[in-house]
mmCIF file of C-alpha atoms in Angstrom:
data_model
loop_
_atom_site.group_PDB
_atom_site.id
_atom_site.type_symbol
_atom_site.label_atom_id
_atom_site.label_comp_id
_atom_site.label_asym_id
_atom_site.label_seq_id
_atom_site.Cartn_x
_atom_site.Cartn_y
_atom_site.Cartn_z
ATOM 1 C CA MET C 21 13.987 8.155 0.523
ATOM 2 C CA PRO C 22 11.601 5.859 2.359
ATOM 3 C CA ARG C 23 13.206 3.656 5.060
ATOM 4 C CA SER C 24 12.252 0.611 3.401
ATOM 5 C CA LEU C 25 14.338 1.403 0.350
ATOM 6 C CA ARG C 26 17.335 2.310 2.418
ATOM 7 C CA GLN C 27 17.193 -1.057 4.361
ATOM 8 C CA ALA C 28 16.738 -2.989 1.004
ATOM 9 C CA ILE C 29 19.730 -1.317 -0.581
ATOM 10 C CA GLN C 30 21.998 -1.942 2.286
ATOM 11 C CA ARG C 31 21.170 -5.851 2.255
ATOM 12 C CA VAL C 32 21.800 -6.675 -1.395
ATOM 13 C CA GLU C 33 24.640 -6.756 -3.905
ATOM 14 C CA SER C 34 23.513 -8.043 -7.216
ATOM 15 C CA THR C 35 25.127 -9.145 -10.568
ATOM 16 C CA VAL C 36 21.839 -8.288 -12.614
ATOM 17 C CA ARG C 37 18.914 -6.476 -11.249
ATOM 18 C CA PHE C 38 15.285 -5.910 -12.561
ATOM 19 C CA ASN C 39 13.021 -3.246 -11.287
ATOM 20 C CA LEU C 40 9.286 -4.304 -11.780
ATOM 21 C CA TYR C 41 6.202 -2.226 -11.812
ATOM 22 C CA GLY C 42 2.787 -3.559 -11.835
ATOM 23 C CA ASP C 43 -0.226 -2.122 -13.614
ATOM 24 C CA PRO C 44 0.173 1.768 -13.512
ATOM 25 C CA GLN C 45 -2.983 2.107 -15.580
ATOM 26 C CA ILE C 46 -2.818 5.850 -16.040
ATOM 27 C CA GLU C 47 -6.193 7.528 -16.943
ATOM 28 C CA GLY C 48 -7.101 10.227 -19.374
ATOM 29 C CA ASP C 49 -10.127 11.985 -21.009
ATOM 30 C CA ALA C 50 -12.596 9.664 -19.746
ATOM 31 C CA LYS C 51 -11.858 10.714 -16.198
ATOM 32 C CA LEU C 52 -12.018 14.368 -17.122
ATOM 33 C CA LYS C 53 -15.519 13.717 -18.396
ATOM 34 C CA ARG C 54 -16.673 11.904 -15.284
ATOM 35 C CA GLU C 55 -14.985 14.406 -12.939
ATOM 36 C CA PRO C 56 -14.783 17.796 -14.592
ATOM 37 C CA THR C 57 -13.945 19.526 -11.422
ATOM 38 C CA THR C 58 -11.305 17.310 -9.704
ATOM 39 C CA GLY C 59 -10.240 15.117 -12.701
ATOM 40 C CA LYS C 60 -7.535 17.362 -13.880
ATOM 41 C CA TYR C 61 -6.030 17.647 -10.460
ATOM 42 C CA ASP C 62 -6.318 13.839 -9.900
ATOM 43 C CA LEU C 63 -4.506 13.042 -13.183
ATOM 44 C CA LEU C 64 -1.750 15.665 -12.430
ATOM 45 C CA VAL C 65 -1.052 14.302 -8.907
ATOM 46 C CA ASN C 66 -1.114 10.757 -10.040
ATOM 47 C CA ASP C 67 1.337 11.332 -12.766
ATOM 48 C CA TYR C 68 3.675 12.989 -10.394
ATOM 49 C CA TYR C 69 3.174 10.173 -7.821
ATOM 50 C CA LEU C 70 3.835 7.496 -10.291
ATOM 51 C CA HIS C 71 6.874 9.418 -11.629
ATOM 52 C CA HIS C 72 8.359 9.518 -8.154
ATOM 53 C CA VAL C 73 7.726 5.831 -7.578
ATOM 54 C CA TYR C 74 9.533 4.943 -10.797
ATOM 55 C CA THR C 75 12.348 7.511 -10.739
ATOM 56 C CA SER C 76 13.133 7.204 -6.986
ATOM 57 C CA THR C 77 13.347 3.474 -7.184
ATOM 58 C CA ILE C 78 15.298 3.456 -10.410
ATOM 59 C CA SER C 79 17.754 6.012 -8.898
ATOM 60 C CA ALA C 80 18.076 4.040 -5.603
ATOM 61 C CA PHE C 81 18.579 0.565 -7.047
ATOM 62 C CA GLN C 82 20.174 1.261 -10.385
ATOM 63 C CA PRO C 83 18.596 -1.715 -12.234
ATOM 64 C CA HIS C 84 19.806 -3.008 -15.530
ATOM 65 C CA TYR C 85 16.241 -3.606 -16.611
ATOM 66 C CA VAL C 86 13.092 -1.565 -15.908
ATOM 67 C CA VAL C 87 10.075 -3.850 -16.670
ATOM 68 C CA THR C 88 6.352 -2.528 -16.511
ATOM 69 C CA MET C 89 4.126 -5.634 -16.073
ATOM 70 C CA GLY C 90 1.447 -4.576 -18.474
ATOM 71 C CA ASP C 91 -1.641 -2.230 -18.238
ATOM 72 C CA MET C 92 0.335 0.982 -18.743
ATOM 73 C CA PHE C 93 -3.051 2.531 -19.700
ATOM 74 C CA SER C 94 -6.431 2.280 -18.095
ATOM 75 C CA ASN C 95 -8.345 1.482 -21.219
ATOM 76 C CA GLN C 96 -7.514 -0.297 -24.584
ATOM 77 C CA TRP C 97 -10.267 1.545 -26.475
ATOM 78 C CA VAL C 98 -8.789 5.154 -26.378
ATOM 79 C CA LYS C 99 -8.527 6.937 -29.661
ATOM 80 C CA LYS C 100 -5.328 7.583 -31.466
ATOM 81 C CA ASP C 101 -4.685 11.139 -30.336
ATOM 82 C CA GLU C 102 -5.273 10.383 -26.733
ATOM 83 C CA TYR C 103 -3.293 7.222 -26.959
ATOM 84 C CA TYR C 104 -0.118 9.160 -28.097
ATOM 85 C CA ARG C 105 -0.717 11.755 -25.349
ATOM 86 C CA ARG C 106 -0.749 8.902 -22.818
ATOM 87 C CA ILE C 107 2.414 7.423 -24.289
ATOM 88 C CA ALA C 108 4.152 10.814 -23.751
ATOM 89 C CA ARG C 109 2.943 11.029 -20.243
ATOM 90 C CA PHE C 110 3.841 7.322 -19.504
ATOM 91 C CA LYS C 111 7.370 7.793 -20.847
ATOM 92 C CA TRP C 112 7.851 10.780 -18.544
ATOM 93 C CA ILE C 113 6.465 8.924 -15.545
ATOM 94 C CA ALA C 114 8.866 5.991 -16.104
ATOM 95 C CA GLY C 115 11.832 8.269 -16.562
ATOM 96 C CA GLN C 116 12.297 7.673 -20.276
ATOM 97 C CA ALA C 117 11.697 11.190 -21.407
ATOM 98 C CA ASP C 118 11.514 14.663 -20.018
ATOM 99 C CA LYS C 119 8.341 16.832 -19.967
ATOM 100 C CA SER C 120 8.980 18.056 -23.466
ATOM 101 C CA GLY C 121 8.962 14.545 -24.746
ATOM 102 C CA ALA C 122 12.759 14.500 -25.435
ATOM 103 C CA PRO C 123 14.218 10.991 -24.644
ATOM 104 C CA ILE C 124 16.592 10.658 -21.604
ATOM 105 C CA ALA C 125 19.767 8.800 -22.520
ATOM 106 C CA SER C 126 20.204 5.746 -20.349
ATOM 107 C CA SER C 127 22.156 2.441 -20.422
ATOM 108 C CA ARG C 128 19.284 0.526 -18.890
ATOM 109 C CA LEU C 129 16.695 -1.321 -20.828
ATOM 110 C CA TYR C 130 13.038 -0.523 -20.581
ATOM 111 C CA MET C 131 10.770 -3.539 -21.260
ATOM 112 C CA HIS C 132 6.936 -3.774 -21.377
ATOM 113 C CA LEU C 133 4.427 -6.551 -21.257
ATOM 114 C CA ALA C 134 1.046 -6.198 -22.946
ATOM 115 C CA GLY C 135 -1.929 -6.151 -20.643
ATOM 116 C CA ASN C 136 -5.711 -6.400 -21.182
ATOM 117 C CA HIS C 137 -5.955 -2.589 -20.904
ATOM 118 C CA ASP C 138 -3.264 -2.366 -23.509
ATOM 119 C CA ILE C 139 -4.454 -4.825 -26.285
ATOM 120 C CA GLY C 140 -7.548 -6.387 -24.703
ATOM 121 C CA TYR C 141 -8.578 -9.862 -23.746
ATOM 122 C CA GLY C 142 -8.798 -12.688 -26.319
ATOM 123 C CA ASP C 143 -12.287 -11.533 -27.413
ATOM 124 C CA GLU C 144 -11.271 -7.955 -27.778
ATOM 125 C CA THR C 145 -7.825 -7.849 -29.412
ATOM 126 C CA ARG C 146 -7.870 -6.129 -32.799
ATOM 127 C CA SER C 147 -5.182 -5.460 -35.386
ATOM 128 C CA TYR C 148 -4.898 -1.744 -34.471
ATOM 129 C CA HIS C 149 -4.347 -2.648 -30.673
ATOM 130 C CA ILE C 150 -1.490 -4.915 -31.786
ATOM 131 C CA ASN C 151 0.041 -2.486 -34.221
ATOM 132 C CA ARG C 152 0.096 0.626 -32.138
ATOM 133 C CA TYR C 153 1.329 -1.408 -29.138
ATOM 134 C CA THR C 154 4.276 -2.988 -30.976
ATOM 135 C CA ASN C 155 5.119 0.346 -32.713
ATOM 136 C CA ASN C 156 5.503 2.026 -29.403
ATOM 137 C CA PHE C 157 6.437 -0.642 -26.736
ATOM 138 C CA GLY C 158 8.178 -3.358 -28.757
ATOM 139 C CA PRO C 159 7.392 -6.962 -29.698
ATOM 140 C CA LEU C 160 4.637 -8.822 -27.813
ATOM 141 C CA ASN C 161 6.822 -11.968 -27.521
ATOM 142 C CA GLN C 162 10.572 -11.894 -27.067
ATOM 143 C CA GLU C 163 13.515 -13.693 -25.473
ATOM 144 C CA TRP C 164 17.193 -13.133 -24.740
ATOM 145 C CA THR C 165 20.023 -14.660 -22.719
ATOM 146 C CA ILE C 166 21.888 -13.254 -19.818
ATOM 147 C CA ASP C 167 25.394 -14.658 -18.694
ATOM 148 C CA LEU C 168 26.021 -14.032 -15.046
ATOM 149 C CA ASP C 169 29.401 -15.784 -15.058
ATOM 150 C CA GLN C 170 31.744 -13.184 -16.220
ATOM 151 C CA HIS C 171 34.755 -15.256 -15.589
ATOM 152 C CA SER C 172 34.169 -17.824 -18.305
ATOM 153 C CA SER C 173 33.173 -17.212 -21.873
ATOM 154 C CA GLN C 174 33.184 -20.888 -22.800
ATOM 155 C CA SER C 175 30.957 -22.177 -20.103
ATOM 156 C CA THR C 176 27.057 -21.953 -20.101
ATOM 157 C CA ASN C 177 27.083 -22.381 -16.261
ATOM 158 C CA GLY C 178 26.060 -18.695 -15.617
ATOM 159 C CA MET C 179 23.501 -18.474 -18.419
ATOM 160 C CA HIS C 180 19.920 -17.660 -17.998
ATOM 161 C CA ARG C 181 17.135 -17.244 -20.659
ATOM 162 C CA ILE C 182 14.625 -14.421 -20.254
ATOM 163 C CA ALA C 183 11.322 -14.637 -22.043
ATOM 164 C CA ILE C 184 8.306 -12.251 -22.349
ATOM 165 C CA ILE C 185 5.107 -13.921 -23.612
ATOM 166 C CA ASN C 186 1.967 -12.283 -24.705
ATOM 167 C CA ALA C 187 -0.486 -13.691 -22.141
ATOM 168 C CA MET C 188 -3.477 -11.963 -23.577
ATOM 169 C CA ASN C 189 -3.655 -14.290 -26.553
ATOM 170 C CA LEU C 190 -2.635 -17.622 -25.006
ATOM 171 C CA ASP C 191 -6.296 -18.900 -24.402
ATOM 172 C CA ARG C 192 -9.189 -18.699 -26.795
ATOM 173 C CA THR C 193 -8.767 -15.598 -29.040
ATOM 174 C CA ARG C 194 -11.449 -14.273 -31.578
ATOM 175 C CA GLU C 195 -8.768 -13.333 -34.101
ATOM 176 C CA ALA C 196 -6.920 -16.618 -34.526
ATOM 177 C CA GLN C 197 -3.799 -15.040 -36.151
ATOM 178 C CA PHE C 198 -2.921 -13.454 -32.935
ATOM 179 C CA ARG C 199 -3.172 -16.578 -30.836
ATOM 180 C CA ASN C 200 -1.318 -18.624 -33.577
ATOM 181 C CA THR C 201 1.568 -16.079 -33.486
ATOM 182 C CA THR C 202 1.918 -16.299 -29.690
ATOM 183 C CA TRP C 203 1.818 -20.138 -29.697
ATOM 184 C CA GLU C 204 4.357 -20.363 -32.430
ATOM 185 C CA PHE C 205 6.700 -18.570 -30.153
ATOM 186 C CA VAL C 206 5.812 -20.718 -27.200
ATOM 187 C CA LEU C 207 6.103 -23.967 -29.133
ATOM 188 C CA LYS C 208 9.439 -22.942 -30.565
ATOM 189 C CA LEU C 209 10.695 -21.882 -27.139
ATOM 190 C CA ALA C 210 9.514 -25.324 -25.714
ATOM 191 C CA ALA C 211 11.465 -27.140 -28.390
ATOM 192 C CA GLU C 212 14.632 -25.183 -27.604
ATOM 193 C CA ARG C 213 14.061 -25.743 -23.858
ATOM 194 C CA ALA C 214 13.972 -29.517 -24.507
ATOM 195 C CA LEU C 215 17.469 -29.332 -26.002
ATOM 196 C CA GLY C 216 18.953 -27.097 -23.203
ATOM 197 C CA PRO C 217 16.867 -27.550 -19.979
ATOM 198 C CA GLU C 218 19.839 -27.001 -17.736
ATOM 199 C CA ILE C 219 19.741 -23.241 -18.485
ATOM 200 C CA PRO C 220 17.326 -21.593 -16.172
ATOM 201 C CA LEU C 221 14.424 -19.638 -17.559
ATOM 202 C CA VAL C 222 12.787 -16.492 -16.178
ATOM 203 C CA LEU C 223 9.344 -16.019 -17.512
ATOM 204 C CA PHE C 224 7.363 -12.744 -17.808
ATOM 205 C CA LEU C 225 3.542 -12.824 -18.381
ATOM 206 C CA HIS C 226 0.818 -10.214 -17.631
ATOM 207 C CA VAL C 227 -1.708 -12.767 -16.506
ATOM 208 C CA PRO C 228 -0.815 -15.161 -13.566
ATOM 209 C CA LEU C 229 -0.802 -18.883 -13.855
ATOM 210 C CA SER C 230 -3.813 -20.922 -12.723
ATOM 211 C CA LYS C 231 -3.934 -21.716 -9.120
ATOM 212 C CA PRO C 232 -6.515 -22.746 -6.447
ATOM 213 C CA ASP C 233 -8.886 -20.203 -4.815
ATOM 214 C CA GLY C 234 -7.529 -18.728 -1.639
ATOM 215 C CA LEU C 235 -3.933 -18.807 -2.552
ATOM 216 C CA CYS C 236 -3.920 -15.129 -3.725
ATOM 217 C CA ALA C 237 -6.284 -12.235 -2.941
ATOM 218 C CA THR C 238 -8.103 -12.676 -6.402
ATOM 219 C CA SER C 239 -10.380 -15.726 -6.764
ATOM 220 C CA PRO C 240 -10.193 -17.392 -10.134
ATOM 221 C CA GLU C 241 -12.732 -16.282 -12.593
ATOM 222 C CA THR C 242 -12.929 -16.535 -16.417
ATOM 223 C CA ARG C 243 -15.718 -15.290 -18.637
ATOM 224 C CA HIS C 244 -16.173 -16.118 -22.243
ATOM 225 C CA LYS C 245 -18.253 -14.505 -25.143
ATOM 226 C CA ASP C 246 -18.826 -16.879 -28.187
ATOM 227 C CA GLY C 247 -16.159 -19.134 -26.573
ATOM 228 C CA PHE C 248 -13.554 -16.527 -26.506
ATOM 229 C CA VAL C 249 -12.015 -14.963 -23.434
ATOM 230 C CA LYS C 250 -13.929 -11.896 -22.293
ATOM 231 C CA TYR C 251 -12.273 -11.676 -18.899
ATOM 232 C CA GLN C 252 -9.800 -13.863 -16.842
ATOM 233 C CA ASP C 253 -7.939 -13.546 -13.588
ATOM 234 C CA TYR C 254 -5.668 -16.381 -14.302
ATOM 235 C CA LEU C 255 -4.540 -18.242 -17.391
ATOM 236 C CA SER C 256 -6.505 -21.509 -18.037
ATOM 237 C CA PRO C 257 -5.303 -24.676 -16.117
ATOM 238 C CA ALA C 258 -4.263 -26.301 -19.589
ATOM 239 C CA THR C 259 -2.341 -23.337 -20.674
ATOM 240 C CA SER C 260 -0.653 -22.992 -17.248
ATOM 241 C CA ALA C 261 0.241 -26.731 -17.364
ATOM 242 C CA TYR C 262 1.860 -26.426 -20.745
ATOM 243 C CA LEU C 263 3.962 -23.452 -19.697
ATOM 244 C CA LEU C 264 5.222 -25.101 -16.393
ATOM 245 C CA HIS C 265 5.929 -28.576 -17.809
ATOM 246 C CA CYS C 266 7.192 -27.668 -21.199
ATOM 247 C CA LEU C 267 9.089 -24.285 -20.701
ATOM 248 C CA ALA C 268 10.059 -25.359 -17.217
ATOM 249 C CA PRO C 269 10.722 -21.947 -15.801
ATOM 250 C CA SER C 270 12.551 -21.338 -12.623
ATOM 251 C CA LEU C 271 10.816 -18.122 -11.863
ATOM 252 C CA VAL C 272 7.665 -16.548 -13.311
ATOM 253 C CA PHE C 273 6.743 -12.802 -12.837
ATOM 254 C CA ASN C 274 3.377 -11.376 -13.779
ATOM 255 C CA GLY C 275 1.078 -8.552 -12.829
ATOM 256 C CA HIS C 276 -2.869 -8.166 -13.413
ATOM 257 C CA ASP C 277 -3.722 -8.939 -9.797
ATOM 258 C CA HIS C 278 -3.146 -5.630 -8.142
ATOM 259 C CA ASP C 279 -2.732 -6.997 -4.569
ATOM 260 C CA GLY C 280 0.347 -9.005 -5.492
ATOM 261 C CA CYS C 281 1.019 -12.572 -4.508
ATOM 262 C CA LEU C 282 3.984 -14.979 -3.905
ATOM 263 C CA SER C 283 3.486 -18.719 -4.635
ATOM 264 C CA MET C 284 5.338 -21.750 -5.832
ATOM 265 C CA HIS C 285 4.514 -24.599 -8.157
ATOM 266 C CA GLN C 286 5.872 -28.099 -7.584
ATOM 267 C CA ILE C 287 5.999 -30.175 -10.694
ATOM 268 C CA GLU C 288 5.974 -33.896 -11.001
ATOM 269 C CA ARG C 289 7.065 -35.017 -14.477
ATOM 270 C CA ASN C 290 5.897 -38.541 -14.537
ATOM 271 C CA LEU C 291 2.604 -40.242 -13.479
ATOM 272 C CA GLU C 292 2.299 -43.882 -12.456
ATOM 273 C CA GLN C 293 -1.206 -44.104 -14.202
ATOM 274 C CA PRO C 294 -1.597 -42.238 -17.409
ATOM 275 C CA VAL C 295 -4.524 -39.955 -18.382
ATOM 276 C CA THR C 296 -6.110 -41.569 -21.426
ATOM 277 C CA LEU C 297 -7.026 -39.336 -24.375
ATOM 278 C CA PRO C 298 -10.411 -40.131 -26.132
ATOM 279 C CA ASN C 299 -10.266 -41.391 -29.669
ATOM 280 C CA SER C 300 -6.504 -41.649 -29.442
ATOM 281 C CA THR C 301 -3.869 -44.303 -28.895
ATOM 282 C CA ARG C 302 -1.836 -41.719 -26.983
ATOM 283 C CA ALA C 303 -1.955 -40.782 -23.289
ATOM 284 C CA LEU C 304 -0.593 -38.268 -20.743
ATOM 285 C CA GLN C 305 1.845 -39.925 -18.430
ATOM 286 C CA LYS C 306 4.849 -37.679 -18.548
ATOM 287 C CA SER C 307 5.816 -34.089 -19.412
ATOM 288 C CA ASP C 308 6.964 -35.003 -22.788
ATOM 289 C CA ASP C 309 3.525 -36.303 -23.787
ATOM 290 C CA LEU C 310 2.021 -32.848 -23.151
ATOM 291 C CA CYS C 311 4.937 -30.950 -24.793
ATOM 292 C CA ARG C 312 4.541 -32.922 -28.022
ATOM 293 C CA MET C 313 0.986 -31.751 -28.380
ATOM 294 C CA SER C 314 0.027 -29.216 -31.222
ATOM 295 C CA LEU C 315 -2.165 -26.148 -30.441
ATOM 296 C CA ASP C 316 -5.218 -27.998 -31.894
ATOM 297 C CA GLU C 317 -4.571 -30.915 -29.629
ATOM 298 C CA LEU C 318 -4.118 -28.591 -26.538
ATOM 299 C CA ASP C 319 -7.682 -27.205 -27.308
ATOM 300 C CA ARG C 320 -9.185 -30.674 -28.067
ATOM 301 C CA TYR C 321 -7.983 -32.254 -24.879
ATOM 302 C CA GLN C 322 -8.530 -29.413 -22.339
ATOM 303 C CA ALA C 323 -10.186 -31.702 -19.804
ATOM 304 C CA GLU C 324 -7.604 -34.344 -20.001
ATOM 305 C CA ILE C 325 -4.910 -31.803 -19.601
ATOM 306 C CA GLU C 326 -6.657 -30.379 -16.614
ATOM 307 C CA THR C 327 -6.725 -33.798 -15.057
ATOM 308 C CA PHE C 328 -2.938 -34.273 -15.790
ATOM 309 C CA ALA C 329 -2.331 -30.794 -14.320
ATOM 310 C CA ARG C 330 -4.268 -31.650 -11.037
ATOM 311 C CA LYS C 331 -2.135 -34.823 -10.636
ATOM 312 C CA THR C 332 1.294 -33.383 -11.558
ATOM 313 C CA LEU C 333 1.199 -29.677 -10.387
ATOM 314 C CA THR C 334 0.796 -28.462 -6.719
ATOM 315 C CA ALA C 335 0.507 -24.732 -6.251
ATOM 316 C CA ALA C 336 1.106 -23.446 -2.690
ATOM 317 C CA ALA C 337 1.959 -20.305 -0.854
ATOM 318 C CA ALA C 338 5.784 -19.948 -0.951
ATOM 319 C CA ALA C 339 7.378 -21.257 2.285
ATOM 320 C CA ALA C 340 10.922 -21.860 3.546
ATOM 321 C CA THR C 341 12.166 -25.021 1.733
ATOM 322 C CA ASP C 342 15.343 -27.151 1.731
ATOM 323 C CA MET C 343 15.872 -27.242 -1.930
ATOM 324 C CA SER C 344 18.429 -30.001 -1.802
ATOM 325 C CA ARG C 345 15.678 -32.425 -0.380
ATOM 326 C CA LEU C 346 12.933 -31.354 -2.930
ATOM 327 C CA PRO C 347 12.206 -34.452 -5.215
ATOM 328 C CA SER C 348 10.240 -32.508 -7.758
ATOM 329 C CA SER C 349 10.964 -29.402 -9.914
ATOM 330 C CA LEU C 350 9.809 -26.089 -8.448
ATOM 331 C CA ALA C 351 8.981 -22.792 -9.997
ATOM 332 C CA MET C 352 8.545 -19.610 -7.940
ATOM 333 C CA GLU C 353 5.744 -17.216 -9.116
ATOM 334 C CA VAL C 354 5.566 -13.533 -8.124
ATOM 335 C CA THR C 355 2.492 -11.420 -9.012
ATOM 336 C CA VAL C 356 3.923 -7.959 -8.784
ATOM 337 C CA ARG C 357 1.827 -5.616 -6.698
ATOM 338 C CA SER C 358 0.485 -2.429 -8.443
ATOM 339 C CA ALA C 359 2.378 0.766 -8.632
ATOM 340 C CA MET C 360 -0.835 2.538 -8.247
ATOM 341 C CA GLY C 361 -1.319 4.875 -5.368
ATOM 342 C CA ALA C 362 -4.236 2.808 -3.784
ATOM 343 C CA TYR C 363 -1.653 0.030 -3.478
ATOM 344 C CA GLY C 364 1.062 1.954 -1.899
ATOM 345 C CA GLY C 365 3.132 2.810 -4.919
ATOM 346 C CA ALA C 366 4.850 -0.674 -4.928
ATOM 347 C CA ALA C 367 7.895 -1.752 -6.906
ATOM 348 C CA GLY C 368 9.506 -5.142 -7.076
ATOM 349 C CA ILE C 369 13.280 -5.489 -6.986
ATOM 350 C CA PHE C 370 14.498 -8.742 -8.526
ATOM 351 C CA ASP C 371 18.274 -9.761 -8.301
ATOM 352 C CA MET C 372 20.154 -12.547 -9.913
ATOM 353 C CA ALA C 373 23.666 -13.530 -9.084
ATOM 354 C CA TYR C 374 25.968 -16.511 -9.706
ATOM 355 C CA ASP C 375 27.890 -18.100 -6.980
ATOM 356 C CA ARG C 376 30.902 -19.719 -8.665
ATOM 357 C CA SER C 377 32.204 -21.079 -5.361
ATOM 358 C CA GLY C 378 29.050 -23.161 -4.810
ATOM 359 C CA THR C 379 29.394 -22.716 -0.968
ATOM 360 C CA ILE C 380 25.850 -21.561 -0.480
ATOM 361 C CA GLN C 381 23.280 -24.384 0.490
ATOM 362 C CA PRO C 382 20.336 -24.673 -1.812
ATOM 363 C CA ARG C 383 17.408 -23.178 0.193
ATOM 364 C CA LEU C 384 14.272 -21.060 -0.211
ATOM 365 C CA SER C 385 13.391 -18.520 2.521
ATOM 366 C CA THR C 386 10.378 -16.021 2.335
ATOM 367 C CA HIS C 387 9.580 -12.731 3.828
ATOM 368 C CA GLY C 388 6.229 -11.127 3.128
ATOM 369 C CA ARG C 389 5.916 -11.051 -0.689
ATOM 370 C CA GLY C 390 9.501 -11.386 -1.089
ATOM 371 C CA PHE C 391 12.058 -14.378 -1.093
ATOM 372 C CA THR C 392 15.591 -15.370 -1.249
ATOM 373 C CA LEU C 393 16.442 -18.621 -3.185
ATOM 374 C CA ALA C 394 19.826 -20.428 -3.478
ATOM 375 C CA SER C 395 19.364 -22.946 -6.180
ATOM 376 C CA ARG C 396 21.055 -26.251 -6.811
ATOM 377 C CA ASN C 397 22.993 -24.924 -9.749
ATOM 378 C CA LYS C 398 24.730 -22.056 -7.956
ATOM 379 C CA PHE C 399 22.386 -19.247 -8.650
ATOM 380 C CA GLN C 400 21.058 -16.806 -6.052
ATOM 381 C CA TYR C 401 17.782 -14.982 -6.462
ATOM 382 C CA ARG C 402 16.328 -12.369 -4.352
ATOM 383 C CA TYR C 403 12.924 -10.495 -4.759
ATOM 384 C CA ARG C 404 11.821 -7.601 -2.443
ATOM 385 C CA GLU C 405 8.744 -5.468 -2.592
ATOM 386 C CA VAL C 406 9.121 -1.817 -1.578
ATOM 387 C CA GLN C 407 6.310 0.736 -1.328
ATOM 388 C CA PHE C 408 6.526 4.550 -1.606
ATOM 389 C CA GLY C 409 3.396 5.161 0.571
ATOM 390 C CA ASN C 410 -0.353 5.639 0.242
ATOM 391 C CA HIS C 411 -1.439 8.190 -2.209
ATOM 392 C CA LEU C 412 -4.020 9.731 0.075
ATOM 393 C CA ILE C 413 -1.184 10.640 2.590
ATOM 394 C CA ILE C 414 0.833 12.196 -0.191
ATOM 395 C CA ARG C 415 -2.165 14.129 -1.473
ATOM 396 C CA ALA C 416 -2.744 15.459 2.032
ATOM 397 C CA LEU C 417 0.849 16.455 2.495
ATOM 398 C CA LEU C 418 0.633 18.317 -0.890
ATOM 399 C CA ILE C 419 -2.392 20.167 0.108
ATOM 400 C CA ILE C 420 -0.726 21.161 3.403
ATOM 401 C CA ASP C 421 2.384 22.450 1.420
ATOM 402 C CA ILE C 422 0.170 24.429 -0.926
ATOM 403 C CA LEU C 423 -1.912 25.903 1.916
ATOM 404 C CA SER C 424 1.379 26.753 3.874
ATOM 405 C CA ALA C 425 2.788 28.394 0.832
ATOM 406 C CA VAL C 426 -0.365 30.536 0.307
ATOM 407 C CA LEU C 427 -1.525 31.155 3.877
ATOM 408 C CA VAL C 428 1.792 31.709 5.678
ATOM 409 C CA PRO C 429 2.805 34.792 3.646
ATOM 410 C CA ALA C 430 -0.796 36.181 3.967
ATOM 411 C CA VAL C 431 -0.719 35.978 7.763
ATOM 412 C CA LEU C 432 2.761 37.597 7.858
ATOM 413 C CA LEU C 433 1.373 40.560 5.871
ATOM 414 C CA LEU C 434 -1.432 40.919 8.367
ATOM 415 C CA VAL C 435 0.943 41.043 11.358
#
């Protein structure tokens, strides 16, 4: 077991734990065509590498939830027979099935987010993408509640809401039905949040929220085709503003950007001077004004919402903060580093606990792409990133092992 894993285990005791894996993007037939000689070897080694990343961290940390942050596969256009071969490979990689395809019994829950290489960007999503994804990985949008206070069944003090949202169809989508379905879920969740904002929300998306250039490794870029999203590094500023103001998440986890990133968003809920809306008697002055908008209005007033976002949202690199002195709301955002070998075989370990005594002072501390957060409402959160090791080193060791197994007996026979 890598030293970083041992150290992390010794430092944490959690109530609920999530293991998070970013963008494994397993390849298939296209690689075999491109690289007929080495392709098969590369796929085999990569599968075993990712399998070890998943299973070693699952065994070490014993999570309640195993979440893959999207892009299970490398291409959303693969044909049906290969799609199902990749599903079988992925389930073995993640420890859900053995090599024969037989399911492995487990009490932990495996969750998945839809990425651009699973169902495509807004311009690309088709019915068959949606159908085969949901048939094999579950709903695109879902939410549930976790109670961290096991001592009181009558109180909501330890409650958390967890939500997964299909980020691929939040912004402009060619097939309107997919975007409408996604926003129906978001608007319903926003209405429920307005009635119970005291219950913290943990939000999972594949695509990160909008933020300024230079904050993370990837620069903001969005490309459209016929007005629909063809490519995007971040969600649009208007969509991001709606999610932050109206869902009011405490924590946001996503993938997509393979390098990983840790940031925080400060949210001011009221403006002194409102942002006027053209041809309307309404204006944007407080969060509720944005949250009452329909999807049509969100599209119509994109520019005004972006202005409202610039005045009310401040994204910054996560830094140590005294939470008791923070005048505005705060949302932590973690972009989970990719589990692929080129990124060190990373896994994110996220813990949530409830401090019934309330003795821990509200404070945020950071360490690399990880953080520890004690909130004002007695919750403790901890996120750490662990890495298995660069895949080139692993491949070199494998080659040495194979050569040793072949050459040493041969030398002994010659002696």
